[in-house]
Amino acid sequence: MSRVILFHKPFGVLSQFTDEGSGHPTLAEYIDVPGVYAAGRLDRDSEGLLVLTDDGRLQHRIAHPKSKQPKTYWVQVERVPDEAALEALRRGVTLKDGRTRPAKVKRIDAPSPLFPRDPPVRFRKSVPDSWLEMVITEGKNRQVRRMTAHVGHPTLRLIRAQVGEWHLGGLRPGEWRDA
């Protein structure tokens, strides 16, 4: 039987077990389970759910774009997007590496619980921010960040809340549990 681990990856942690000389913290500092590997990845400056497994086929199914596995993100962006910006994201936008699939997007209140981030997101009195929930079914490099920037609302904080059927639940940053 395959093992599936759900991990709340903190900001600044690499989605791999070795740092290859980068000096950044890795999964090895949080998870001491032999034979499991991340199914997909989260950038160092993103946080939230990372699914790990010892099943190569499951890992491929989760990570491969052809599987169209839905991934839900909570996205803090600069300013409050209007309906036109949200609709552009819902239709899909054209980035340098091609058009994105349509995203499901809605404005949300700040997620709860929202754990502090180290370092904290920059705060600017003159520029409000807001939260979106985005569901995408592909995983181009830094896709959510590039999509929000494309419609004029740069991402300030990005938290993956769900991958397919798995969700963060009550996991705090740095905690993991078996699925």
Coordinates of C-alpha atoms in Angstrom, one line a residue:
M1 CA 0.0 0.0 0.0
S2 CA 1.3 3.4 -0.9
R3 CA 2.1 6.0 1.7
V4 CA 0.8 9.6 1.3
I5 CA 2.0 12.4 3.5
L6 CA 0.5 15.9 3.7
F7 CA 3.0 18.6 4.6
H8 CA 2.4 22.3 5.3
K9 CA 5.5 23.7 3.7
P10 CA 6.6 26.9 5.3
F11 CA 7.8 30.0 3.3
G12 CA 11.5 29.7 2.4
V13 CA 11.7 25.9 2.4
L14 CA 12.7 24.0 -0.8
S15 CA 10.4 21.3 -2.1
Q16 CA 13.1 18.7 -2.1
F17 CA 15.2 16.8 0.4
T18 CA 18.7 18.2 -0.6
D19 CA 19.7 21.8 -0.8
E20 CA 22.5 21.3 -3.4
G21 CA 24.5 24.0 -1.8
S22 CA 21.8 26.7 -1.7
G23 CA 21.8 27.1 2.0
H24 CA 18.0 27.0 2.2
P25 CA 16.1 24.7 4.5
T26 CA 14.7 21.5 2.8
L27 CA 12.1 18.9 3.4
A28 CA 14.7 16.8 5.3
E29 CA 14.6 19.3 8.2
Y30 CA 10.9 18.5 8.7
I31 CA 10.2 14.9 7.4
D32 CA 12.3 11.9 8.4
V33 CA 10.4 9.3 6.3
P34 CA 12.5 7.2 3.9
G35 CA 11.4 6.7 0.3
V36 CA 8.8 9.5 0.0
Y37 CA 9.2 12.2 -2.6
A38 CA 7.2 15.4 -3.4
A39 CA 4.5 15.0 -5.9
G40 CA 4.9 18.4 -7.7
R41 CA 6.5 21.3 -6.0
L42 CA 6.0 24.7 -4.4
D43 CA 8.4 27.5 -5.0
R44 CA 10.6 28.5 -2.1
D45 CA 8.6 31.7 -1.6
S46 CA 5.2 29.9 -1.6
E47 CA 3.7 28.0 1.3
G48 CA 1.0 25.5 2.0
L49 CA 0.2 21.9 1.0
L50 CA 2.8 19.7 -0.4
V51 CA 1.9 16.0 -1.1
L52 CA 4.6 13.4 -0.7
T53 CA 4.3 9.8 -1.6
D54 CA 6.4 6.6 -2.1
D55 CA 4.2 5.6 -5.1
G56 CA 5.8 6.7 -8.4
R57 CA 2.5 6.4 -10.4
L58 CA 0.6 8.4 -7.9
Q59 CA 3.4 11.0 -7.8
H60 CA 3.2 11.3 -11.6
R61 CA -0.7 11.5 -11.6
I62 CA -0.6 14.3 -9.0
A63 CA 2.2 16.3 -10.7
H64 CA 1.7 15.8 -14.4
P65 CA -0.3 18.6 -16.2
K66 CA -2.2 16.1 -18.4
S67 CA -3.9 14.7 -15.3
K68 CA -5.5 18.1 -14.8
Q69 CA -5.4 17.6 -11.0
P70 CA -7.1 20.7 -9.4
K71 CA -4.9 22.8 -7.1
T72 CA -6.5 25.4 -4.9
Y73 CA -4.5 28.5 -3.8
W74 CA -5.2 31.4 -1.5
V75 CA -3.6 34.4 -3.1
Q76 CA -2.9 37.7 -1.4
V77 CA -2.6 40.3 -4.2
E78 CA -2.0 44.1 -4.4
R79 CA -5.2 46.1 -4.6
V80 CA -8.7 44.7 -5.1
P81 CA -9.2 43.1 -8.5
D82 CA -12.3 44.3 -10.4
E83 CA -14.6 41.9 -12.2
A84 CA -12.8 42.4 -15.5
A85 CA -9.5 41.2 -13.9
L86 CA -11.3 38.2 -12.3
E87 CA -13.0 37.4 -15.6
A88 CA -9.7 37.4 -17.5
L89 CA -8.3 34.9 -15.0
R90 CA -11.4 32.8 -15.4
R91 CA -11.0 32.7 -19.2
G92 CA -7.2 32.1 -19.0
V93 CA -4.5 34.5 -19.9
T94 CA -1.6 34.4 -22.4
L95 CA 1.8 34.2 -20.8
K96 CA 5.2 34.0 -22.5
D97 CA 5.0 30.2 -22.5
G98 CA 1.4 30.1 -23.8
R99 CA -2.2 30.4 -22.8
T100 CA -3.2 29.2 -19.3
R101 CA -6.3 27.0 -18.8
P102 CA -9.2 28.8 -17.4
A103 CA -9.0 29.2 -13.6
K104 CA -11.8 29.3 -11.1
V105 CA -11.4 32.5 -9.2
K106 CA -13.3 34.4 -6.4
R107 CA -12.6 37.0 -3.9
I108 CA -12.4 35.7 -0.3
D109 CA -11.8 37.0 3.2
A110 CA -8.3 36.4 4.6
P111 CA -8.0 32.6 5.2
S112 CA -8.5 31.3 8.7
P113 CA -6.3 30.4 10.3
L114 CA -3.7 32.6 8.7
F115 CA -0.3 31.8 10.2
P116 CA 2.3 34.5 10.5
R117 CA 4.9 34.4 7.8
D118 CA 8.6 35.0 8.4
P119 CA 9.5 37.4 6.9
P120 CA 6.1 39.1 6.9
V121 CA 4.5 40.4 3.7
R122 CA 5.4 44.0 3.1
F123 CA 2.7 46.4 4.2
R124 CA 2.0 49.6 2.3
K125 CA -0.5 52.1 3.7
S126 CA -1.1 53.6 0.3
V127 CA -1.8 50.2 -1.5
P128 CA -4.6 48.0 -0.2
D129 CA -4.4 44.2 -0.7
S130 CA -7.0 41.5 -1.0
W131 CA -7.4 37.7 -1.1
L132 CA -8.4 35.5 -3.9
E133 CA -9.1 31.8 -4.1
M134 CA -7.8 30.4 -7.4
V135 CA -8.2 26.8 -8.6
I136 CA -6.0 25.8 -11.5
T137 CA -5.6 22.5 -13.3
E138 CA -2.1 22.9 -14.6
G139 CA 1.2 23.9 -13.1
K140 CA 3.3 26.1 -15.3
N141 CA 6.3 27.6 -13.5
R142 CA 5.1 30.3 -11.1
Q143 CA 1.8 30.2 -12.9
V144 CA -0.5 31.8 -10.3
R145 CA 2.0 34.6 -9.6
R146 CA 2.4 35.3 -13.4
M147 CA -1.4 35.2 -13.9
T148 CA -2.2 37.7 -11.2
A149 CA 0.6 40.0 -12.3
H150 CA -0.7 39.8 -15.9
V151 CA -4.0 41.2 -14.8
G152 CA -2.3 44.0 -12.8
H153 CA -2.4 42.5 -9.3
P154 CA 1.0 41.1 -8.2
T155 CA 0.9 38.3 -5.7
L156 CA 2.1 39.2 -2.2
R157 CA 1.6 35.8 -0.6
L158 CA 0.7 32.4 -2.0
I159 CA -0.7 29.5 0.0
R160 CA -1.7 26.2 -1.6
A161 CA -4.7 24.9 0.3
Q162 CA -5.6 21.8 -1.6
V163 CA -4.4 19.3 -4.2
G164 CA -7.1 17.1 -5.6
E165 CA -8.8 15.5 -2.7
W166 CA -6.1 16.4 -0.1
H167 CA -6.3 19.7 1.9
L168 CA -4.2 21.5 4.5
G169 CA -6.8 20.9 7.2
G170 CA -5.5 22.0 10.5
L171 CA -1.8 21.6 9.7
R172 CA 0.4 24.4 10.9
P173 CA 3.5 25.4 8.9
G174 CA 6.2 22.7 9.3
E175 CA 3.7 20.0 10.4
W176 CA 2.9 16.9 8.4
R177 CA 0.5 13.9 8.7
D178 CA -0.3 10.7 6.9
A179 CA -3.3 11.1 4.5

